[in-house]
Coordinates of N, CA and C and ligand atoms in Angstrom, one line a residue:
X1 N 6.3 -2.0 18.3 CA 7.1 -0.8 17.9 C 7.5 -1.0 16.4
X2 N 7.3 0.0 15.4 CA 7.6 0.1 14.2 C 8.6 1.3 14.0
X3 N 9.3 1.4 13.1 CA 10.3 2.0 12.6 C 11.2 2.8 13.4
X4 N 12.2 1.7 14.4 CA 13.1 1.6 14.9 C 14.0 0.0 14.8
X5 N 15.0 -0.1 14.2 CA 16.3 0.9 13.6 C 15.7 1.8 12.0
X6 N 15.7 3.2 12.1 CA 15.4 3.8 10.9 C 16.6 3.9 9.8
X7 N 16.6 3.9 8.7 CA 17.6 3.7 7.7 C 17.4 4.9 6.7
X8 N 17.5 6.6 6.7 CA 17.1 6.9 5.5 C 17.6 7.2 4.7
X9 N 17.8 7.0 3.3 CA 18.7 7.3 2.3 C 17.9 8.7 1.6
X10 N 19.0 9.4 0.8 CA 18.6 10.7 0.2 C 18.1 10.5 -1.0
X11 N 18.6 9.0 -1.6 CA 18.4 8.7 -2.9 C 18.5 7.2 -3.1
X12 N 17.6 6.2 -3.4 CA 18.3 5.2 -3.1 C 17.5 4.0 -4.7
X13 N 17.9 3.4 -4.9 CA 17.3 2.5 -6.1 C 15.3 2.1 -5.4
X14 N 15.0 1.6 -4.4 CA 14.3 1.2 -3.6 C 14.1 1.0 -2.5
X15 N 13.4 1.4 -1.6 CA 13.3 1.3 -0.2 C 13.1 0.0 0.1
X16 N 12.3 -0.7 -0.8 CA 12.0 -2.3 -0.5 C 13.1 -3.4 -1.0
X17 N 14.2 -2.8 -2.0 CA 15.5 -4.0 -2.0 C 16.7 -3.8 -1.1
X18 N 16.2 -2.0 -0.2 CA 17.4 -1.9 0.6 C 16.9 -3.0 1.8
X19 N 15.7 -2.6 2.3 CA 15.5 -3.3 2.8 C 15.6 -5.0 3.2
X20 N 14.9 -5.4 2.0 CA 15.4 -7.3 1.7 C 16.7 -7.2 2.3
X21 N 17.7 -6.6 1.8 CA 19.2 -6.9 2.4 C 19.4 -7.0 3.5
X22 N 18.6 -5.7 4.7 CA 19.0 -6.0 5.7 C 18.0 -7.4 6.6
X23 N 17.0 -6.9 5.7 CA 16.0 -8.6 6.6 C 17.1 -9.9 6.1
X24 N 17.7 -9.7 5.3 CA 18.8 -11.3 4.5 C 19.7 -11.2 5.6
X25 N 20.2 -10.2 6.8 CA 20.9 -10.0 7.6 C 20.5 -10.0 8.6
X26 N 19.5 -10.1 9.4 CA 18.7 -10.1 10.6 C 18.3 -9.1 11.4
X27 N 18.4 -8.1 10.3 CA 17.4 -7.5 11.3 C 16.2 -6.7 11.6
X28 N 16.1 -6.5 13.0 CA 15.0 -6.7 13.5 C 13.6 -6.3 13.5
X29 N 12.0 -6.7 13.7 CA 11.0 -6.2 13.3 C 10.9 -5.0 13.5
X30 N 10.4 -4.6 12.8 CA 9.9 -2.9 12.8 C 11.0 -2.0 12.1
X31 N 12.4 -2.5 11.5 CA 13.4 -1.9 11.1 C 12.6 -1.2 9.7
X32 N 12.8 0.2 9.6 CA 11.9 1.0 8.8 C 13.6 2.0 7.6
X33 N 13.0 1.5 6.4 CA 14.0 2.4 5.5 C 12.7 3.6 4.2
X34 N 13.3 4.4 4.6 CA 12.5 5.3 3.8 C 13.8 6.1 3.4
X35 N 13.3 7.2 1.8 CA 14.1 7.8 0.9 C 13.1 8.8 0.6
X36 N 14.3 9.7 0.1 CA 13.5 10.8 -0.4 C 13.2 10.9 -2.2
X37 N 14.0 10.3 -2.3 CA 13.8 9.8 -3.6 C 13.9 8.1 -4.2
X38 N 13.4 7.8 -5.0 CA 13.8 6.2 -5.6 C 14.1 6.5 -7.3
X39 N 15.2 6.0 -7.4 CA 15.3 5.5 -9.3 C 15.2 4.1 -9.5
X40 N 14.5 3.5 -9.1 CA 13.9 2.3 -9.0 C 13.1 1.7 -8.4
X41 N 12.4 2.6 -8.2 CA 11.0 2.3 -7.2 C 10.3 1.2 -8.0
X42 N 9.3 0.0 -6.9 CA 9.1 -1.0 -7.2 C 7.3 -0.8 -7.1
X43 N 6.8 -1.3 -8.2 CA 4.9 -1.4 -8.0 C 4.3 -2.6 -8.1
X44 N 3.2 -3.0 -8.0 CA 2.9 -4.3 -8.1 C 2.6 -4.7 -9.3
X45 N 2.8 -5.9 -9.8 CA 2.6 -6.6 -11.0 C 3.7 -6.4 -11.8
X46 N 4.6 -5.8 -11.5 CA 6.0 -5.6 -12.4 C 6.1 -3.9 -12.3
X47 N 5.4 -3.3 -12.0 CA 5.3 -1.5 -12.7 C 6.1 -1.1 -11.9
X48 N 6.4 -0.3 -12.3 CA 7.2 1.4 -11.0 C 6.9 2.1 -10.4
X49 N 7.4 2.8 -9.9 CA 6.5 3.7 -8.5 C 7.3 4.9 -8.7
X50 N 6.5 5.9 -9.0 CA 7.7 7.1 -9.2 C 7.1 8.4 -8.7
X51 N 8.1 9.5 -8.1 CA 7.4 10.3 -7.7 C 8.6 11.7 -7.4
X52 N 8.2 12.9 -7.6 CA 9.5 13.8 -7.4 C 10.0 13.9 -5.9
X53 N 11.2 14.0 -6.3 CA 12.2 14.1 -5.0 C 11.6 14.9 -3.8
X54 N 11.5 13.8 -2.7 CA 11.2 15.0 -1.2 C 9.6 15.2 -1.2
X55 N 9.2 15.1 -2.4 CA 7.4 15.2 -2.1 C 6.8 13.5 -1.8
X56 N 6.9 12.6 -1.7 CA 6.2 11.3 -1.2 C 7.1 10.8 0.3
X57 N 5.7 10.5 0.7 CA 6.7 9.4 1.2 C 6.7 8.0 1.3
X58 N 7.6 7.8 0.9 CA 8.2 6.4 0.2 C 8.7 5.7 1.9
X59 N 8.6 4.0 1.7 CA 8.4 3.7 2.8 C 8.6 2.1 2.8
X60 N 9.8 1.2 3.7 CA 9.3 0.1 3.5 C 9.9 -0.4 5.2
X61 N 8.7 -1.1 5.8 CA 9.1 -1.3 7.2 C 9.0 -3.6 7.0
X62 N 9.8 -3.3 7.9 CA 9.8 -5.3 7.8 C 8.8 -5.7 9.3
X63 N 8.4 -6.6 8.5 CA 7.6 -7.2 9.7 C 7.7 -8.3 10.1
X64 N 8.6 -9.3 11.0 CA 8.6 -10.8 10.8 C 7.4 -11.3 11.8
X65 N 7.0 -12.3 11.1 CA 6.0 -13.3 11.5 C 4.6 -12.5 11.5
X66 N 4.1 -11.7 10.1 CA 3.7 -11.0 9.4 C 2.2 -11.8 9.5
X67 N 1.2 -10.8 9.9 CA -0.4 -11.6 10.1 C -0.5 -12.0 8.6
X68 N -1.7 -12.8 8.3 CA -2.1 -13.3 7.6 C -2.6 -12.5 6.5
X69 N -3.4 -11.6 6.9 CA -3.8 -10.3 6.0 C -3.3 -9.2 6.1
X70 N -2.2 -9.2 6.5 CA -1.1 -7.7 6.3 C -1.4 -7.1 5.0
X71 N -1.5 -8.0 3.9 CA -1.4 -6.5 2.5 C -3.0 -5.5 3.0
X72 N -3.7 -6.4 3.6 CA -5.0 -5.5 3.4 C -5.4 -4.6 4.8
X73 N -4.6 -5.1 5.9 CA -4.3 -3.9 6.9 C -3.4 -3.4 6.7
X74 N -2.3 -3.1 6.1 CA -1.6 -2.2 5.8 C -2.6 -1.2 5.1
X75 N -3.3 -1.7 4.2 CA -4.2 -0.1 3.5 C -5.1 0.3 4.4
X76 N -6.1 -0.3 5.2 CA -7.2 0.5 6.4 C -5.9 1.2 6.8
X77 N -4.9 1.3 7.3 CA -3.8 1.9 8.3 C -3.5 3.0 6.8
X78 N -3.3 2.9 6.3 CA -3.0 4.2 5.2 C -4.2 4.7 4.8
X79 N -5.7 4.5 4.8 CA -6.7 5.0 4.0 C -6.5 6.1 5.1
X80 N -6.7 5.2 7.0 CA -7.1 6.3 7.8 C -6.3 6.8 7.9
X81 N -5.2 7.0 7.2 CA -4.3 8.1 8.1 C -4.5 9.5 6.4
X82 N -5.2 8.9 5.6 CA -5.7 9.8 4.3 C -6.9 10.2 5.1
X83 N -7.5 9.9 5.9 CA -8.9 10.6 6.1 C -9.8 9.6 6.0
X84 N -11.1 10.0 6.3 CA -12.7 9.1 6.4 C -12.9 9.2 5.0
X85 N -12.7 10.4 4.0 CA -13.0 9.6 2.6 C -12.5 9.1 1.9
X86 N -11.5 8.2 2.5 CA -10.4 7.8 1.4 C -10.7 6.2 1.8
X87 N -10.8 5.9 0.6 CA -11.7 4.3 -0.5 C -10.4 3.3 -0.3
X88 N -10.5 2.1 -0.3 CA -9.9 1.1 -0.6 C -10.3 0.4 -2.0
X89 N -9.2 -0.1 -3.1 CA -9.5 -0.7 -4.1 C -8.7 -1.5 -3.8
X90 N -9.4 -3.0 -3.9 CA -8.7 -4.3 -3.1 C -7.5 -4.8 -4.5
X91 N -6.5 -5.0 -3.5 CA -6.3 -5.5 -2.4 C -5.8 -4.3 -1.7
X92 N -4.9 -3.3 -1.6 CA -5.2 -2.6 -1.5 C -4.2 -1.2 -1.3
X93 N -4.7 -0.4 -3.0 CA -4.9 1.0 -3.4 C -5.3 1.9 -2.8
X94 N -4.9 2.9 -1.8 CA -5.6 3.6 -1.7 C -6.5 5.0 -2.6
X95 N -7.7 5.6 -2.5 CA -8.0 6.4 -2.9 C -8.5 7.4 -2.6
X96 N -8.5 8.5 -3.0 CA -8.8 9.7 -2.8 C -10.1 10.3 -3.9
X97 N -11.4 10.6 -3.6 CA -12.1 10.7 -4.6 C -11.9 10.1 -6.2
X98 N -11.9 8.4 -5.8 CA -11.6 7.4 -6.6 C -10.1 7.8 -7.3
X99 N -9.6 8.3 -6.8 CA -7.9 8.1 -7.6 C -7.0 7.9 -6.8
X100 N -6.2 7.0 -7.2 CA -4.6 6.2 -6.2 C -3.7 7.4 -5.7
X101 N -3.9 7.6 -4.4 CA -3.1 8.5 -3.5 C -1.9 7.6 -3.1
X102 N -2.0 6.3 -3.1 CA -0.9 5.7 -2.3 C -1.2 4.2 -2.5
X103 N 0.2 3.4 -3.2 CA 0.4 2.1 -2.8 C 1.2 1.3 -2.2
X104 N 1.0 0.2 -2.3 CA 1.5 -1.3 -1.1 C 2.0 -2.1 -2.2
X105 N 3.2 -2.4 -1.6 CA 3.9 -3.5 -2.2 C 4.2 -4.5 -1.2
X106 N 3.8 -5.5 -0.9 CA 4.0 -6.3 0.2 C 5.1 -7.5 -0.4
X107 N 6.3 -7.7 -0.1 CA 7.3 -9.2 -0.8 C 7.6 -9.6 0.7
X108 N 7.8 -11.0 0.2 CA 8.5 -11.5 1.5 C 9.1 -13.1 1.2
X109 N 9.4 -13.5 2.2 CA 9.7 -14.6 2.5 C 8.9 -15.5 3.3
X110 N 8.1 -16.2 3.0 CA 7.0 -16.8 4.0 C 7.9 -17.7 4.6
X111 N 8.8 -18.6 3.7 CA 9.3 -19.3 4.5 C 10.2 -19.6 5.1
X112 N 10.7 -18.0 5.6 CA 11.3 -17.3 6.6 C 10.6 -16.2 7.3
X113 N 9.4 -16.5 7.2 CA 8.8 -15.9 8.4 C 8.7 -14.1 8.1
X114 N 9.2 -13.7 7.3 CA 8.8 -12.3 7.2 C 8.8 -11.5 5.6
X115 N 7.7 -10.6 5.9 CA 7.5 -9.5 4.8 C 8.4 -8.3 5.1
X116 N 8.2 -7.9 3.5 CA 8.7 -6.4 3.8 C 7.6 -5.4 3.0
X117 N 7.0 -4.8 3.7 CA 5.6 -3.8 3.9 C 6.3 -2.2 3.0
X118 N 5.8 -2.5 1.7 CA 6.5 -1.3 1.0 C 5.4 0.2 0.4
X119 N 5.3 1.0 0.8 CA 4.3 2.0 0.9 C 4.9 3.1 0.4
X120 N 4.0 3.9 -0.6 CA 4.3 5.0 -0.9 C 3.1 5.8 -1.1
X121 N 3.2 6.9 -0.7 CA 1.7 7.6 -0.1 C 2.7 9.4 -0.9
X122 N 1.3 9.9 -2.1 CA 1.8 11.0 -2.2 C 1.3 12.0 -1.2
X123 N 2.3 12.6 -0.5 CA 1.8 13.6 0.5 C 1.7 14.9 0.1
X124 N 3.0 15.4 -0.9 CA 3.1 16.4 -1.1 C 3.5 17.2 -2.0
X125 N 3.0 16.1 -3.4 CA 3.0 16.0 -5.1 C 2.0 17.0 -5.2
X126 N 2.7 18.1 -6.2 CA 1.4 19.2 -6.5 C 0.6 18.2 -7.7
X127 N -0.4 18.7 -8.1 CA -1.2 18.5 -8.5 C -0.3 17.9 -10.3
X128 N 0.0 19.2 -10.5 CA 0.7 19.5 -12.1 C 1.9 19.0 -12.3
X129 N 2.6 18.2 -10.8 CA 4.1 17.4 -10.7 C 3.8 16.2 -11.5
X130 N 2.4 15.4 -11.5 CA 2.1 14.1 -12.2 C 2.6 14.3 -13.3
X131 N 3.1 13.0 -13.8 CA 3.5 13.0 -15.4 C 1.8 13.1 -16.0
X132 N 1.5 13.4 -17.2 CA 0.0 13.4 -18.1 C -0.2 12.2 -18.2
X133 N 0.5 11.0 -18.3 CA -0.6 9.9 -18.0 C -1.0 9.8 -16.8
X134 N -0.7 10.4 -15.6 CA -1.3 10.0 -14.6 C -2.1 10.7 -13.8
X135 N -2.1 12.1 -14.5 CA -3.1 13.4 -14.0 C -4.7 13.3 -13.7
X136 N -5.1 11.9 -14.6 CA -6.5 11.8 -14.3 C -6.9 10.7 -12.9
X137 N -6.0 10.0 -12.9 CA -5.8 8.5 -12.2 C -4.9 8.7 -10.7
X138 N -4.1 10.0 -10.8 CA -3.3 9.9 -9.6 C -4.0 11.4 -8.3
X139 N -3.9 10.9 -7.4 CA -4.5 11.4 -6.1 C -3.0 11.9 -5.4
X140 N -3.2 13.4 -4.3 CA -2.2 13.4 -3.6 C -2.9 14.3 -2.4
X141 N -2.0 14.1 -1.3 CA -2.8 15.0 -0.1 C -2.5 16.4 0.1
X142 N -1.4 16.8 -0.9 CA -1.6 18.5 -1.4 C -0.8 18.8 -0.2
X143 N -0.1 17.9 0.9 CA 0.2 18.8 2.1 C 1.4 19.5 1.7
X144 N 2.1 20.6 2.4 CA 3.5 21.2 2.9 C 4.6 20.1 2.6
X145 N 5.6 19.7 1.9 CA 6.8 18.7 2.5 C 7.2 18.8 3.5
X146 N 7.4 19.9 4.4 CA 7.3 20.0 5.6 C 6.7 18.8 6.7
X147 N 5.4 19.1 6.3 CA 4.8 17.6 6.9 C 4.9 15.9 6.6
X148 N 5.8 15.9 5.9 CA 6.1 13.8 5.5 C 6.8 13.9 6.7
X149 N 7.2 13.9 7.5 CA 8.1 13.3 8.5 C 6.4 13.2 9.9
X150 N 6.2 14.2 9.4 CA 4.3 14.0 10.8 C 3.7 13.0 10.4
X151 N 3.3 13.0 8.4 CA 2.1 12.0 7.9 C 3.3 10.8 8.3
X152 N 4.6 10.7 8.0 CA 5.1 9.5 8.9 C 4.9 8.8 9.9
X153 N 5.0 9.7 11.0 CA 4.9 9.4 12.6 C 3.3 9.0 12.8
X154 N 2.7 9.7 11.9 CA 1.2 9.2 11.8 C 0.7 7.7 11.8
X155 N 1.3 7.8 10.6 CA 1.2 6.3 9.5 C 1.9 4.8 10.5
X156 N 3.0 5.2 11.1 CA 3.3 4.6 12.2 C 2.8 4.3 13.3
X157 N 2.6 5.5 13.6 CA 1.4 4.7 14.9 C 0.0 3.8 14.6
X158 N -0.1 4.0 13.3 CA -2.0 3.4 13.0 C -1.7 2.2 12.6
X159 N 0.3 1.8 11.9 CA 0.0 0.6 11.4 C 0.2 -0.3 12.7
X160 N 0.8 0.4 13.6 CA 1.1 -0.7 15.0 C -0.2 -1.4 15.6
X161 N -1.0 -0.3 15.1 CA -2.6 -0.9 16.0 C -3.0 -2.1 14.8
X162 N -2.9 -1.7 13.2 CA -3.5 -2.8 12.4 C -2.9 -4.2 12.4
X163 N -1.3 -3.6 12.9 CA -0.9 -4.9 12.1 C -0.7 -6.2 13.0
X164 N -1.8 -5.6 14.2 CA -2.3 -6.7 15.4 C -3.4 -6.7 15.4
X165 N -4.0 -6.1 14.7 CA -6.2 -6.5 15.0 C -6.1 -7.6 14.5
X166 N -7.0 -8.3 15.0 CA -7.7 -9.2 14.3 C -8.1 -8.8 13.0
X167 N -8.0 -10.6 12.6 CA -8.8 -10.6 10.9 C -10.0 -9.9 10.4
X168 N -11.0 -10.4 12.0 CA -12.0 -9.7 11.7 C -12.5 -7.9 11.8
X169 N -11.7 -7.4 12.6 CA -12.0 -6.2 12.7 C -10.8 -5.8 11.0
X170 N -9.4 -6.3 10.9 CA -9.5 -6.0 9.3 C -10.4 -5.9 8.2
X171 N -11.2 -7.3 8.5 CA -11.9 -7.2 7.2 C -12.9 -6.0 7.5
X172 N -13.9 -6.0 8.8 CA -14.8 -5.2 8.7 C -14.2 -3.7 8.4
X173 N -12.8 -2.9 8.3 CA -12.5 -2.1 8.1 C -12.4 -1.7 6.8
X174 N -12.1 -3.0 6.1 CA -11.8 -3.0 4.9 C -13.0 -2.6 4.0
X175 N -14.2 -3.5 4.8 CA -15.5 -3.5 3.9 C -15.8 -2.0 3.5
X176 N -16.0 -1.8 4.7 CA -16.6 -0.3 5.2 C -15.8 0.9 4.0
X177 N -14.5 0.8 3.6 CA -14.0 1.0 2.5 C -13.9 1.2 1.5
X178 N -14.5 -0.1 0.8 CA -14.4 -1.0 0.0 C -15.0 0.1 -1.2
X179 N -13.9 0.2 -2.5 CA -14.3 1.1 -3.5 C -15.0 0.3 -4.5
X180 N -14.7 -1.1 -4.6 CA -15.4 -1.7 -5.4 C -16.9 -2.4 -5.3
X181 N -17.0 -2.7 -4.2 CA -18.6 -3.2 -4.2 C -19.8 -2.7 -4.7
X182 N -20.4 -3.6 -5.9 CA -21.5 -3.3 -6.8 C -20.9 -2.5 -7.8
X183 N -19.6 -2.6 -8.2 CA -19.2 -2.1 -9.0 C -19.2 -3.1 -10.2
X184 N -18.6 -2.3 -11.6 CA -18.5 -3.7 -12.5 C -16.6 -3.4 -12.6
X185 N -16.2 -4.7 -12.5 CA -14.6 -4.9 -12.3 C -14.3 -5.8 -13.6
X186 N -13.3 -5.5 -14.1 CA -12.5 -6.9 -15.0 C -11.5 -7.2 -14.4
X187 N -10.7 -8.4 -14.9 CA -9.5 -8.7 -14.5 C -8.8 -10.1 -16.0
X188 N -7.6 -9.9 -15.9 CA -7.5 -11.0 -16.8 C -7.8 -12.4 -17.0
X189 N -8.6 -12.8 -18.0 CA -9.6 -13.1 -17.8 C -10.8 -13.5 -17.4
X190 N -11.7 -12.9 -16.9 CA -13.2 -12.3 -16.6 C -13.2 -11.0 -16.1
X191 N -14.9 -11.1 -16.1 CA -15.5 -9.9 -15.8 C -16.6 -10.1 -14.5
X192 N -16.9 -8.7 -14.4 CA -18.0 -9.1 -13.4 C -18.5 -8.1 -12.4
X193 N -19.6 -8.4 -11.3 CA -19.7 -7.4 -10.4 C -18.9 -7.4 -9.5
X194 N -18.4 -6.6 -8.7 CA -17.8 -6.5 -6.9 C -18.6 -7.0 -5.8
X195 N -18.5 -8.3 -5.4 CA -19.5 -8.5 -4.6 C -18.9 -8.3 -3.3
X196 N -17.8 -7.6 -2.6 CA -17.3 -7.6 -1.3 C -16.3 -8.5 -1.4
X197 N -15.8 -8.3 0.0 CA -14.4 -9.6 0.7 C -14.7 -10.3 1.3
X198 N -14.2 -11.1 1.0 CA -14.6 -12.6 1.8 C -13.5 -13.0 3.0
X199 N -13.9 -14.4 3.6 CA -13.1 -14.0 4.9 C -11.6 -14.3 5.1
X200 N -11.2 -14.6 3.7 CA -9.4 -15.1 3.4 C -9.3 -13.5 3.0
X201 N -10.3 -12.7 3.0 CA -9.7 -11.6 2.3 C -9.4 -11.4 1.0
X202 N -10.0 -12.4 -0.2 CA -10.4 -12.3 -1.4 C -11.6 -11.5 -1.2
X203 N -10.8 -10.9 -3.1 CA -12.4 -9.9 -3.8 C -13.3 -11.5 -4.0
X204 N -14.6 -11.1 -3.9 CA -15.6 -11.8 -4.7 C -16.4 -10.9 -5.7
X205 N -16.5 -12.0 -6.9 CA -16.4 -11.0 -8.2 C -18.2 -12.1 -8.5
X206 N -19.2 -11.6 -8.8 CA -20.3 -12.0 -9.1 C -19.9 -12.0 -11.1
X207 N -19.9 -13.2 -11.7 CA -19.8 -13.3 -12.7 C -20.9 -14.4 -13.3
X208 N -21.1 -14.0 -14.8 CA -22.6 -15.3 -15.3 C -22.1 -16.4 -15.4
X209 N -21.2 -17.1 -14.7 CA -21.1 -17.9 -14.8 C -21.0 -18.8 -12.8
X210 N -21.2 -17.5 -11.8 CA -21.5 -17.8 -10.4 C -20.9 -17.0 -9.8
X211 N -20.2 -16.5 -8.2 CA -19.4 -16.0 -8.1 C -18.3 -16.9 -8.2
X212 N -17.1 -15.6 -8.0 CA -15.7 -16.1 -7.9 C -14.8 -15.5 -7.2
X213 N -13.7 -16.1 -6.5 CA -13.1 -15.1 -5.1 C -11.7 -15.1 -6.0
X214 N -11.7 -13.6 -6.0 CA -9.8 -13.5 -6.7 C -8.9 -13.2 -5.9
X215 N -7.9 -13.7 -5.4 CA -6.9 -14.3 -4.4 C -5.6 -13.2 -4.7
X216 N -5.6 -12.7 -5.8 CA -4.5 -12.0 -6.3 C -4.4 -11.2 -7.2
X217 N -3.7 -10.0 -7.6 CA -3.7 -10.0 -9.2 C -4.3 -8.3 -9.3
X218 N -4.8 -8.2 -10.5 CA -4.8 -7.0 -10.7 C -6.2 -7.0 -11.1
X219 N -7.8 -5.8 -10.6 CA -8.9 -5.4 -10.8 C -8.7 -4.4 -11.7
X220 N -9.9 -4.3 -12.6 CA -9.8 -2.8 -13.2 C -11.2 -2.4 -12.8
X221 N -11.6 -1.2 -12.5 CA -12.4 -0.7 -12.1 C -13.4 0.0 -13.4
X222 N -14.3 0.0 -13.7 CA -14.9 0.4 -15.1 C -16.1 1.3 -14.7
X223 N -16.0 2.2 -14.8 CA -17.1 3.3 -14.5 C -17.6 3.5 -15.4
Ligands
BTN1 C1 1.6 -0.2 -6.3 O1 2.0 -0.6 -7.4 O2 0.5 0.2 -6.0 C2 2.6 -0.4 -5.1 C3 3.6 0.7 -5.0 C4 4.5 0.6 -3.9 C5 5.6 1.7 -3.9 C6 6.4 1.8 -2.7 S1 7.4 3.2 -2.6 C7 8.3 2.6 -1.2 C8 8.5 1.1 -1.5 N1 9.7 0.8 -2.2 C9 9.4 0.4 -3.5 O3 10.3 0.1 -4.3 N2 8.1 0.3 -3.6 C10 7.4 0.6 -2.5

């Protein structure tokens, strides 16, 4: 069961520090905080996450004793609830005719036993809402606002099934996804081709100097 106790704020700094607080207080798995707005929305690598009020939905559920590859079923569980053509860029970006409809911020505490699974999926960002740097790069699913409380209930039921498959049927979901393979990728420091995921759930990056499995961090995709 996911996202019961629900917590929503109308405005809140981050769904993922309100959260931390209440996992720092016990409680329980599946406890789900989502907002209609963030002035502090959190992205990975240090960035922000920003989006106009009431059109995303923004999202962060706790999970204790968190599978092994949760960052990367949490995206099969968001690509499908985008649809059959929506791509994975590992670890995992969702996309929409190669542009980021929705990301994962995964923090936690390993050594207390749990994450907190932070997702924000544009549902129903018009097109022309993106700021201009992100009009070429940012994806949205164009729906009604009306519908974020359905693409919710959605997204909820698909991550209950991922976030108990097995590793293997993760990865094979992931593969099947996979935006980068045979692609050419950089990252700081090297370069190289996409050669797939391996079974930790590293990219493997084919570089002249052999392959190499990146564990973390940030790909750039080079078309
Ligand atoms: C990324 O950089 O791709 C990850 C973005 C994650 C954004 C979501 S929005 C809801 C939750 N609360 C946050 O502060 N961040 C995540």
């Amino acid at each position: 069961m996911l996202g019961t106790p629900r917590h929503h704020y109308r405005r809140t700094d981050s769904t993922n520090a309100r959260l931390r607080e209440l996992a720092a207080h016990g409680a329980p798995h599946g406890t789900l905080v989502t907002a209609g707005v963030q002035t502090a929305g959190r992205g990975r690598q240090g960035r922000t996450w920003t989006a106009p009020p009431n059109r995303a939905l923004l999202l962060s559920l706790l999970i204790r004793d968190p599978p092994r590859l949760l960052p990367l079923a949490a995206g099969v569980a968001v690509a499908e609830v985008c649809g059959q053509g929506a791509t994975l860029k590992w670890p995992n970006d969702v996309l929409i005719d190669g542009r980021k409809v929705a990301g994962i911020l995964v923090e936690g505490r390993p050594q207390e036993d749990w994450a907190i699974l932070g997702i924000g999926l544009n549902v129903a960002i018009e097109p022309d809402q993106f700021p201009p740097d992100l009009r070429t790069t940012a994806a949205t699913l164009n729906l009604s606002p009306a519908l974020i409380e359905e693409v919710l209930q959605r997204l909820l039921h698909t991550l209950v099934r991922w976030t108990v498959a097995s590793d293997e049927a993760v990865l094979e979901a992931v593969r099947k996804r996979d935006a980068l393979r045979g692609k050419p990728v950089s990252w700081t420091g090297g370069r190289g081709m996409a050669a797939g995921i391996d079974l930790h759930g590293r990219l493997v990056v084919e570089t002249d100097a052999g392959p190499m499995a990146l564990d973390s961090g940030e790909v750039h995709l080079h078309t």
